Coordinates of C-alpha atoms and ligand atoms in Angstrom, one line a residue:
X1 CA 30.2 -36.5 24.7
X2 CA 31.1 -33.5 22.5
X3 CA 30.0 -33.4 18.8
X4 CA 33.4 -33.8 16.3
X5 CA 33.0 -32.2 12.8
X6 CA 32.8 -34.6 10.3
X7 CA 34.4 -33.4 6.6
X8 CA 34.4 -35.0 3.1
X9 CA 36.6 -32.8 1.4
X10 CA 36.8 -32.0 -2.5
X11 CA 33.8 -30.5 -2.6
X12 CA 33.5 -26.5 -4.6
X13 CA 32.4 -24.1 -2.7
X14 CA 30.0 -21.1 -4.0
X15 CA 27.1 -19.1 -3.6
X16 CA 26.2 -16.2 -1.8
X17 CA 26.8 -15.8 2.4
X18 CA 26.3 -12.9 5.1
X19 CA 28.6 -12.8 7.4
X20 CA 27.7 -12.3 11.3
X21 CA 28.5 -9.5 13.7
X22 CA 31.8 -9.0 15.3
X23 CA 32.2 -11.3 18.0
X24 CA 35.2 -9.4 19.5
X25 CA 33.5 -6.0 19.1
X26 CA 30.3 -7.2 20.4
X27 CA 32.1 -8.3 23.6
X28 CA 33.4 -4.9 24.0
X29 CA 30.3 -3.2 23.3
X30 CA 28.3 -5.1 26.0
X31 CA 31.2 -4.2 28.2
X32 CA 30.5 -0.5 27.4
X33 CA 27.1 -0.4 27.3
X34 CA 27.1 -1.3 30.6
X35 CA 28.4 1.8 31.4
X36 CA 25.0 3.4 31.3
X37 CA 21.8 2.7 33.6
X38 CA 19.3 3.3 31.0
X39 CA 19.1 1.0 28.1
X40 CA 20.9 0.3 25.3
X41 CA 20.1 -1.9 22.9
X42 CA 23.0 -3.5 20.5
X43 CA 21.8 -5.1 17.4
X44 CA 23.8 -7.2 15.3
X45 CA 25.0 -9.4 18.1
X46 CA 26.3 -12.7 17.0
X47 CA 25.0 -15.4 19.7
X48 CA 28.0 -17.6 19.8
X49 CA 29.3 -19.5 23.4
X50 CA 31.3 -16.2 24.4
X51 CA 28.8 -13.7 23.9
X52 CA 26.8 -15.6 26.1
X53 CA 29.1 -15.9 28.8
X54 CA 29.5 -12.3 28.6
X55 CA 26.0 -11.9 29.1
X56 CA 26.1 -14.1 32.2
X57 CA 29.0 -11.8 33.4
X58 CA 27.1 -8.9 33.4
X59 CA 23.9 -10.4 34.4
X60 CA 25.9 -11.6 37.7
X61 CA 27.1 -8.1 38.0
X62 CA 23.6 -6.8 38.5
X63 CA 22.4 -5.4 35.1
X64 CA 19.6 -7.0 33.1
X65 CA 20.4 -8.2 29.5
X66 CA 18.2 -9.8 27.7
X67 CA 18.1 -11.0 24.2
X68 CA 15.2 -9.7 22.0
X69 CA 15.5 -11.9 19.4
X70 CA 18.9 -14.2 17.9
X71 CA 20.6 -10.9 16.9
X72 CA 19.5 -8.0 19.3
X73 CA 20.4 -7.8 22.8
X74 CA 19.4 -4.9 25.6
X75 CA 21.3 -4.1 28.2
X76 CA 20.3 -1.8 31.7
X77 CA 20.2 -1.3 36.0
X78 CA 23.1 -0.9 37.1
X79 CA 26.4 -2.4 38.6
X80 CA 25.5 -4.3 42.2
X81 CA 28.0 -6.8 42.3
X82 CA 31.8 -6.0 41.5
X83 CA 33.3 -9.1 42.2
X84 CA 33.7 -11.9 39.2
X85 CA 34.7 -15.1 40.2
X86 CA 37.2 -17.3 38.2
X87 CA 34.3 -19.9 37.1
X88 CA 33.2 -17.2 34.6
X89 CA 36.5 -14.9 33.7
X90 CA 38.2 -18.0 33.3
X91 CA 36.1 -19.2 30.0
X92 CA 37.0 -15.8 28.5
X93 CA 39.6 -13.3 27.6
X94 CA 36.8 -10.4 27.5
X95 CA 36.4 -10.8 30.7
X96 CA 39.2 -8.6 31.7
X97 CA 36.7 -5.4 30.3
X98 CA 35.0 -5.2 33.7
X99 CA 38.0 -4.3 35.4
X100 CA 37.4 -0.8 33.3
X101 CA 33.1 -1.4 33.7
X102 CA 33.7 -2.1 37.5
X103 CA 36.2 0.4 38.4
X104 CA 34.1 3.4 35.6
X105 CA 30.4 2.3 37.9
X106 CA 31.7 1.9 41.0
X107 CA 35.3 2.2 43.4
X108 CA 36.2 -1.1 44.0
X109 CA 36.6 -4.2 42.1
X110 CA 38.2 -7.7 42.0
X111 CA 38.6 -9.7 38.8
X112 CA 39.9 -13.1 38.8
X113 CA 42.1 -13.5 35.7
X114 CA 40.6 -13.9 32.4
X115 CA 41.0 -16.8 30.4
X116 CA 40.3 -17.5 26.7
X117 CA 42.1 -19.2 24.0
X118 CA 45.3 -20.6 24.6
X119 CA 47.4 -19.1 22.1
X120 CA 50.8 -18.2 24.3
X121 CA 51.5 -15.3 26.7
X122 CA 48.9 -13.2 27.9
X123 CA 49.4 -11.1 30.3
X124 CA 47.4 -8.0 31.2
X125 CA 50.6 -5.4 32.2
X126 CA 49.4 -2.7 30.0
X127 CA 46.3 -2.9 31.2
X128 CA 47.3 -2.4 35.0
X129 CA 49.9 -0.3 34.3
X130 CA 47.8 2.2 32.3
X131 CA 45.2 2.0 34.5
X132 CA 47.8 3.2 37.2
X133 CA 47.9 6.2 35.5
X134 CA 44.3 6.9 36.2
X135 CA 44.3 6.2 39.5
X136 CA 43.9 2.5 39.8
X137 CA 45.9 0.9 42.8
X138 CA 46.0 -2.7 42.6
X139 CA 47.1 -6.1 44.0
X140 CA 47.0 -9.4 42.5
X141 CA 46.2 -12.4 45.2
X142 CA 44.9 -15.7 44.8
X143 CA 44.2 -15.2 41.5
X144 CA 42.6 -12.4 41.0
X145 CA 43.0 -8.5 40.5
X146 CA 42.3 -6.6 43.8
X147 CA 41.9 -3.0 42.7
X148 CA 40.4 0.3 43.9
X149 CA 39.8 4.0 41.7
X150 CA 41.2 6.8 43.7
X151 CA 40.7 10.4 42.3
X152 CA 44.3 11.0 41.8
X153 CA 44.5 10.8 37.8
X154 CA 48.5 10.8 37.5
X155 CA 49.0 11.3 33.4
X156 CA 46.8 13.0 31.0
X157 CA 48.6 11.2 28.4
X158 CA 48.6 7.6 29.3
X159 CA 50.8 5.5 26.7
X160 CA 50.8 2.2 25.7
X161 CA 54.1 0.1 25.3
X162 CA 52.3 -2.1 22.8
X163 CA 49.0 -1.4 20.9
X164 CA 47.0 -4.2 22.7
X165 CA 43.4 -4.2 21.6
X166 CA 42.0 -5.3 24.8
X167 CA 44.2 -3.3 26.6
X168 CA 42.2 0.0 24.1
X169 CA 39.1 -1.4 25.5
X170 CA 39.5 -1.4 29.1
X171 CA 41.0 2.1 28.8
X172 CA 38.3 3.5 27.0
X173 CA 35.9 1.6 28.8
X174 CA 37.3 3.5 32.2
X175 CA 38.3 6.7 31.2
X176 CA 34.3 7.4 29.4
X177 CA 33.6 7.8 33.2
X178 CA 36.1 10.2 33.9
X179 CA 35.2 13.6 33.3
X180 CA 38.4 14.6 32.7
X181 CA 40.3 15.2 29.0
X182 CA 42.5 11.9 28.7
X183 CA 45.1 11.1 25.8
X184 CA 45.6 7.5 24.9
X185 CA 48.6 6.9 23.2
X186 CA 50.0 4.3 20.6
X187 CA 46.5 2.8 21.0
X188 CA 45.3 -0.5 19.1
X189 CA 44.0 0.9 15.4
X190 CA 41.6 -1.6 15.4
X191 CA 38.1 -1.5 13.1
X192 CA 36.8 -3.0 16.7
X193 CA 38.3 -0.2 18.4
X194 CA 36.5 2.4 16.3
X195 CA 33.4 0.2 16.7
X196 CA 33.5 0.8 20.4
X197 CA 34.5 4.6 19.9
X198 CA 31.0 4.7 17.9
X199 CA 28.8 3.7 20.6
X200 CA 30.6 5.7 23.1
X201 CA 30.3 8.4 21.3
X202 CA 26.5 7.9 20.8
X203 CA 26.4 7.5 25.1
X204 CA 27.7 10.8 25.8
X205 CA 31.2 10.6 25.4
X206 CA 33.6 12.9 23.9
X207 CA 36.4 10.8 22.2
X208 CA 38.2 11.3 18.6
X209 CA 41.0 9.7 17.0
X210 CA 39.9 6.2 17.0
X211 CA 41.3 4.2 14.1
X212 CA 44.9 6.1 14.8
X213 CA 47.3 5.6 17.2
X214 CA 46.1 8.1 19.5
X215 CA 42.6 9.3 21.1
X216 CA 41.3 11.6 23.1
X217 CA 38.4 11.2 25.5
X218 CA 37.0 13.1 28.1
X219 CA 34.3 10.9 29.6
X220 CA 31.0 11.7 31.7
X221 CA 29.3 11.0 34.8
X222 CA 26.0 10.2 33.2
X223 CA 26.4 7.8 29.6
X224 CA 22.9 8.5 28.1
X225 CA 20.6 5.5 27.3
X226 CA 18.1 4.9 25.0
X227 CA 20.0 4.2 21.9
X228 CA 20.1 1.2 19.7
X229 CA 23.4 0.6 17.6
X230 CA 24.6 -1.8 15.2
X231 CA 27.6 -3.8 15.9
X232 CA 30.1 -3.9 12.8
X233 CA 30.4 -7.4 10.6
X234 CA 32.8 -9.6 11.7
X235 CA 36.1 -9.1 9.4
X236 CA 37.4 -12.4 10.9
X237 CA 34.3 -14.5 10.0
X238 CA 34.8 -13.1 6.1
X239 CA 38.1 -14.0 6.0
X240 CA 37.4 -17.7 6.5
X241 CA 34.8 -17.5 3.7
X242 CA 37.4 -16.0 1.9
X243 CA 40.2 -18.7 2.7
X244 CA 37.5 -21.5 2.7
X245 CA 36.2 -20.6 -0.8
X246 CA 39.9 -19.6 -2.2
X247 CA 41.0 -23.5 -1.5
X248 CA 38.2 -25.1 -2.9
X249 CA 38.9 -23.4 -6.2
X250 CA 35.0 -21.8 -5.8
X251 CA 33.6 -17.9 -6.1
X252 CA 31.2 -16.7 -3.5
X253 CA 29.7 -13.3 -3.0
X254 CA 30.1 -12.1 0.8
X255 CA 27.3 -9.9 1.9
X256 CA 28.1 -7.8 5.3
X257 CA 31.3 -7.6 4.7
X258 CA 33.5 -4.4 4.9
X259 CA 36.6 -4.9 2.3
X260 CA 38.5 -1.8 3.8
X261 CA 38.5 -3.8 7.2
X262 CA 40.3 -6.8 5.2
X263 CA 42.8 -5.3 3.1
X264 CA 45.9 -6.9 4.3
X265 CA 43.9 -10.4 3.1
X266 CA 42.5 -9.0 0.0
X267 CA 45.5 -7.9 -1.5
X268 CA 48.1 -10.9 -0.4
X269 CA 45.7 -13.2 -2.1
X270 CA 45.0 -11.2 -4.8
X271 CA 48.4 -11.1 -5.6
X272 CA 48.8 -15.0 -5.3
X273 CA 46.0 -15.1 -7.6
X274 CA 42.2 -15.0 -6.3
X275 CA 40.0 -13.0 -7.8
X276 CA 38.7 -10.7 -5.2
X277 CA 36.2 -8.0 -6.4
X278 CA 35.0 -5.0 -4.1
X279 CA 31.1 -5.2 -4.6
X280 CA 30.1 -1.5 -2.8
X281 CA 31.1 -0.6 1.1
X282 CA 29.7 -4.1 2.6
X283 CA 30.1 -6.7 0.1
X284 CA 32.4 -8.7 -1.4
X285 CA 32.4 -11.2 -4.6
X286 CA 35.7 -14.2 -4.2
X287 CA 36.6 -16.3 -7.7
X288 CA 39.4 -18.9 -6.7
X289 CA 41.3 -20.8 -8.8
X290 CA 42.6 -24.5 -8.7
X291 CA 46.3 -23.2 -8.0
X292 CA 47.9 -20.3 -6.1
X293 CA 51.3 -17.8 -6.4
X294 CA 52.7 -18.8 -2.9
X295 CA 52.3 -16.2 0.0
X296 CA 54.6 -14.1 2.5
X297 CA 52.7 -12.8 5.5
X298 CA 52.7 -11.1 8.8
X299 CA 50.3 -11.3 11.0
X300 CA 50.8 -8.1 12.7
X301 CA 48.7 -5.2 14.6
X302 CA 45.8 -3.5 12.2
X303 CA 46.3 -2.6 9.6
X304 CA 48.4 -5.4 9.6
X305 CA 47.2 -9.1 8.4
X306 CA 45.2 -9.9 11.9
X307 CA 46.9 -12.5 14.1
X308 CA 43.5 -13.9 14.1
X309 CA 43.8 -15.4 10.3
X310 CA 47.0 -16.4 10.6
X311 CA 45.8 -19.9 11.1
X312 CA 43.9 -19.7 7.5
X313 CA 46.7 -18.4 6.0
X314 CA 48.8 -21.9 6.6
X315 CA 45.9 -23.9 4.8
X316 CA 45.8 -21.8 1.8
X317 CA 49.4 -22.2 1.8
X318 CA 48.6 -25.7 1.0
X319 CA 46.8 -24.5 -2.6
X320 CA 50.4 -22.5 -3.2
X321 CA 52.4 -23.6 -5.8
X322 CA 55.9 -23.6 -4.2
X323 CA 57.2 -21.9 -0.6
X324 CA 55.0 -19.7 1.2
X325 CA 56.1 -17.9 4.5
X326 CA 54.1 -16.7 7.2
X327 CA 55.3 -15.2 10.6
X328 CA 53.1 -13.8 13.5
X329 CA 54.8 -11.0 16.0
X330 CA 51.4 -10.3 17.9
X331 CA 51.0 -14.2 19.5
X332 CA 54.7 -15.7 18.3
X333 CA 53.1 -19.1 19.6
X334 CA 50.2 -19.6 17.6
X335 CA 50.8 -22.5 15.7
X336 CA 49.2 -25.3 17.9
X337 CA 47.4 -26.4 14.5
X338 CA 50.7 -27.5 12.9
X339 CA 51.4 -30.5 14.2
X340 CA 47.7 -31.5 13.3
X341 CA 48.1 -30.5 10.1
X342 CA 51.5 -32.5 9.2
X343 CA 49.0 -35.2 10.3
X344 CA 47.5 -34.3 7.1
X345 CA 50.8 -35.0 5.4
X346 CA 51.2 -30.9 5.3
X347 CA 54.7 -29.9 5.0
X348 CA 55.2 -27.6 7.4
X349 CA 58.7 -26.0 9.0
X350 CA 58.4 -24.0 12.1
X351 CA 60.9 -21.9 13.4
X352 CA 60.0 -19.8 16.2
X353 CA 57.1 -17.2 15.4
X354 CA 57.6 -18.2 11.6
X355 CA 56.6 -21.0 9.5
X356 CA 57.5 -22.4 5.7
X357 CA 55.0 -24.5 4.0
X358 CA 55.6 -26.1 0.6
X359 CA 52.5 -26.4 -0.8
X360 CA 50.5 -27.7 -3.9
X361 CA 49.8 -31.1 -2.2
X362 CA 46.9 -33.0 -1.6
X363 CA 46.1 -33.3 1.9
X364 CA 44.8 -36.6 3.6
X365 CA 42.0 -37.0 5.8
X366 CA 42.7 -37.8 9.2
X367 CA 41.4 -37.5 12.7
X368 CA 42.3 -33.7 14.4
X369 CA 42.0 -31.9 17.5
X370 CA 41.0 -28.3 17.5
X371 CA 43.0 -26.5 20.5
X372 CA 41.2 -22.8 20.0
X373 CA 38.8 -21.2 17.6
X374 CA 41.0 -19.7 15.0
X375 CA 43.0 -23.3 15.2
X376 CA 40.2 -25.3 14.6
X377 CA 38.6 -23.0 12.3
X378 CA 41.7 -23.5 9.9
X379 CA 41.0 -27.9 10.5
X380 CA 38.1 -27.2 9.2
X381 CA 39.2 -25.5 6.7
X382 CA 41.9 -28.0 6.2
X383 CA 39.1 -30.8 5.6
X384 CA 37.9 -29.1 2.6
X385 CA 40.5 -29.8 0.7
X386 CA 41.6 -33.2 1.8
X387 CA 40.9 -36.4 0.4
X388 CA 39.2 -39.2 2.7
X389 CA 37.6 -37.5 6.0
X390 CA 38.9 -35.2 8.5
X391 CA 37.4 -35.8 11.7
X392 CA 37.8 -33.0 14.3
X393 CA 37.3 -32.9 17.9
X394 CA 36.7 -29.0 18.9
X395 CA 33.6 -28.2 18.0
X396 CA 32.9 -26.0 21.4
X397 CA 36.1 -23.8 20.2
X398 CA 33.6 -23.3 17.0
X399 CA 30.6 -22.9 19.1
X400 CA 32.6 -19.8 21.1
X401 CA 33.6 -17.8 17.9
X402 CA 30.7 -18.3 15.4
X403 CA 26.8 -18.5 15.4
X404 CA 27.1 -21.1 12.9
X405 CA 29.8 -21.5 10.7
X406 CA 29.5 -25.0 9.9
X407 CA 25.8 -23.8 8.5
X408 CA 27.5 -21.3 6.3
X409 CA 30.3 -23.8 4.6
X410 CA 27.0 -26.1 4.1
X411 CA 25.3 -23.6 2.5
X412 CA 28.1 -22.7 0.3
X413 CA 28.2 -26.6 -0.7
X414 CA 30.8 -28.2 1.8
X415 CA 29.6 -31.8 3.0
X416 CA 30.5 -31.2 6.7
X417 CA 28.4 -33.3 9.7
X418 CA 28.1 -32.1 12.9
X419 CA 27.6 -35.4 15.1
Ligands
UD1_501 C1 42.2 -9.5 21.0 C2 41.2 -10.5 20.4 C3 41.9 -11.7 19.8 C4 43.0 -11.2 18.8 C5 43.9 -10.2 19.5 C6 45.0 -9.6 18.5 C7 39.2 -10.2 21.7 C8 38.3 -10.8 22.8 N1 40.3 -10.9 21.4 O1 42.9 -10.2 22.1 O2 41.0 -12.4 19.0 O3 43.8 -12.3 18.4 O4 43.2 -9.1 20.0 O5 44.3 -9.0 17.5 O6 39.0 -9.1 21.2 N2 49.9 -8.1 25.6 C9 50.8 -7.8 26.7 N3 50.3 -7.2 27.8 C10 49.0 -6.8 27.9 C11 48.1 -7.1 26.8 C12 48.6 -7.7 25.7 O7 52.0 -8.2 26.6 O8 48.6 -6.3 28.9 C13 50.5 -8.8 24.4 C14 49.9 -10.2 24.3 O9 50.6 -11.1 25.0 C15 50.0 -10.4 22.8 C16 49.8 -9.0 22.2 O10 50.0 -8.1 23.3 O11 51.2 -10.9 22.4 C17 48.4 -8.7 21.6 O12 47.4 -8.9 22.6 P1 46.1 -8.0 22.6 O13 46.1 -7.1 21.4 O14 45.9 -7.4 24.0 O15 45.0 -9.1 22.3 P2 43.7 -9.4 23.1 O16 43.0 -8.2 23.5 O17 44.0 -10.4 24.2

C-alpha cells in the first residue's frame, strides 16, 4: 500500500536548507546530453521518480547512464533503439524530448504520447507543427507519434504560437543537430531554457538569445563529449520553502537558491508582508510573520509567477488577512487541490482559470488526496498550518518532483510522518 504523509500542523518553521537541482531542467538536460556519443557527465541531478524514469528512457534507447553518486549522473553510446513504448512516456511529460533526441540521432522515430501530471490540456501541436518546419513529417496512430526527418528544412525562422517550455526543448534539442542557422521565435524565456542553452553551448552548439523570446542556433553533426556541467537549483523547490516557512510565521535561510529566477514570488510576498532578504547570487534569507496583506497573482509564462507555484500561492492565501486573487492562464485547470482544501474549511471561490480565497482562518486537519505534485505539494503545505492532522494520500506525486522534501520541512522543524 502506498505511504500517506502524516502532518501535525502549528509547528514554526526555521533554520537553514539547500535546495536540490532543477528537476524540469535536469530532464531536459539528459535529453540533450544524449545528443552526443562521448560522455557527459551532469552534476547536480536531483534523483526523484522522474529523473529516473528518464534514465530508464534513455537506457532503453541504447545509451548508458549511470549514476556516480545521488547527485551526478553520466550519460554516453549512442541511440539504438528509436521506438518508446507507452509504458514509459506515459509516466512522464518529458518524455516527449526524444521525439527531438530521436529524430537529431537518427531518421526515424515513434513516440507514444507522453504523460505526466494531470493538470488540463496538453497537447503537443507546437511541437509538431514546429518541427514541420524542419522537416519532420509525421502521423499519429494508435497512440503514438510516427515521424521521419527529411532534409527539406522549410523555415529558417520557425515561430511559436505560444511560448511552451517543452515545446523550447524539443526544438533546441533537434535543431543542435542541424547544421544549419535556425531562428526560434517567441520561445519559452525560461531560467530552464537558458539552462539547457548552457550545456549546449558547452557540446558544440552555436545558439544565443536564450532567456529572450528569440534564439538562434545553428547546430552540429558532432556534439563534443567530455564535459561535466552543473544543472541549475530548482526555483520551484525554493519557492515551497518560501511558502512553507511564510505560513508558519518562521525565517529560514535558503542556500542554492537563485533570487533573480524567483522574482515574481519574492516581490508579491514581499509586498503582502514577508521579509525576504537577497543573501548574494544563490542564497536567500525568509522572515514571515503571523499575518499577511492579501495577494493578487498570475501565474503566467517566465518572468511571470510560474504556473508551477500557483498551488502554494492558494495556501498562503490562507495566512492573508482579507481577499486574495489568483488566476493561472498557462494551465486554466489547475486547481484539482481546491476541493481538498475546502475540506480544510478553506474558503475558496473558483471561477474558471481564477480563484478568490478569504483568508486569515485556521484550517482543520482532515484526510486529503494529492492528484499531482505541485497539488499535493501545496496539502502538504496546507497541513502546516492546520490544526488536528492532515492525512494525505500522494506521496508518489512527491516522490516524482523532489528528492526529499518531506526531509527538508523536518529539518526546518515541521512534524510530518511518512508511513
Ligand atoms: C513544463 C513543466 C511544468 C510547468 C510548465 C509551465 C517540465 C517537465 N514540465 O511543462 O512543470 O508547469 O512547463 O511552466 O518541464 N501547449 C499547447 N501545445 C503544445 C504545448 C503546450 O497548447 O504543443 C499549452 C499547454 O496546454 C499549456 C501551455 O501551453 O496550457 C504551457 O505548456 P508548456 O509550457 O508546454 O508546459 P510543459 O512543457 O508541458
Amino acid at each position: 500500500m502506498e505511504s500517506k504523509i502524516y502532518v501535525h500542523g502549528g509547528k514554526i518553521l526555521s533554520g537553514e536548507v539547500t535546495v536540490d537541482g532543477s528537476k524540469n531542467s535536469a530532464l531536459a538536460c539528459l535529453a540533450a546530453a544524449s545528443l552526443s556519443e562521448d560522455a557527459i557527465t551532469l552534476t547536480n541531478v536531483p534523483r526523484t521518480m522522474d529523473i529516473d524514469v528518464m534514465v530508464q528512457i534513455l537506457q532503453d534507447a541504447g545509451k548508458k547512464v549511470k549514476f556516480l553518486d545521488e547527485n551526478t549522473v553520466t550519460v554516453h553510446g549512442c541511440i539504438q533503439n528509436t521506438v518508446l513504448q507507452s509504458e514509459l512516456a506515459s509516466k512522464i511529460r518529458a518524455s516527449a524530448y526524444c521525439l527531438g533526441l530521436f529524430l537529431a540521432t537518427n531518421e526515424k522515430a515513434q513516440i507514444s504520447l507522453p504523460g505526466g501530471d494531470k493538470i488540463g490540456d496538453r497537447p503537443l501541436d507546437i511541437h509538431l507543427e514546429c518541427m514541420e518546419d524542419l522537416g519532420v513529417e509525421y502521423e499519429i496512430k494508435s497512440g503514438a507519434i510516427h515521424a521521419e526527418r527529411k532534409e527539406s528544412i522549410t523555415e529558417e525562422v520557425v515561430f511559436l504560437r505560444y511560448p511552451s517550455v517543452g515545446a523550447t526543448c524539443n526544438l533546441l534539442i533537434l535543431a543542435s543537430k542541424i547544421n544549419r542557422k535556425i531562428i526560434l521565435k517567441n520561445v519559452s524565456k525560461e531560467p530552464e531554457i537558458v539552462d539547457l542553452a548552457n550545456l549546449l553551448s558547452a557540446m558544440g552548439v552555436s545558439i544565443s538569445g536564450a532567456g529572450s523570446d528569440s534564439i538562434t542556433i545553428k547546430g552540429t553533426e558532432q556534439l563534443k563529449g567530455g564535459i561535466a556541467y552543473e544543472i541549475m537549483p530548482d526555483r520551484i523547490e525554493s519557492g515551497i520553502i518560501m511558502t512553507a516557512v511564510a505560513i508558519t510565521g518562521g525565517a529560514c535561510k535558503i542556500n542554492n537558491c537563485i533570487p533573480t529566477h524567483n522574482l515574481a514570488l519574492i516581490r508579491t510576498y514581499k509586498k503582502s508582508g514577508v521579509e525576504v532578504i537577497q543573501g548574494g547570487e544563490d542564497s536567500l534569507y525568509i522572515d514571515g510573520k503571523s499575518t499577511y496583506k492579501p495577494i493578487n497573482a498570475i501565474a503566467m509564462p517566465y518572468p511571470g509567477m510560474p504556473t508551477d507555484l500557483q498551488p502554494l500561492l492558494a495556501v498562503y492565501a490562507q495566512r492573508c488577512e482579507g481577499e486574495s486573487v489568483i488566476k493561472d492562464s498557462v494551465f486554466p485547470e489547475r486547481f484539482s487541490y481546491v476541493n481538498e482544501l475546502r475540506k480544510m474549511g478553506a474558503n475558496i471561490v473558483r471561477r474558471g482559470n481564477m480563484i478568490q480565497i478569504i483568508g486569515n482562518k485556521l484550517l482543520s486537519g482532515a484526510p486529503l488526496k494529492g492528484s499531482d505534485i505541485r497539488a499535493t505539494t501545496a496539502l502538504v503545505c496546507a497541513g502546516l498550518i492546520a490544526k488536528d492532522d492532515t492525512i494525505i494520500s500522494g506521496m508518489y506525486h512527491i516522490n516524482r518532483g523532489y528528492p526529499n522534501l518531506c526531509g527538508m520541512l523536518q529539518k526546518l522543524g515541521a512534524d510530518i510522518v511518512v508511513k
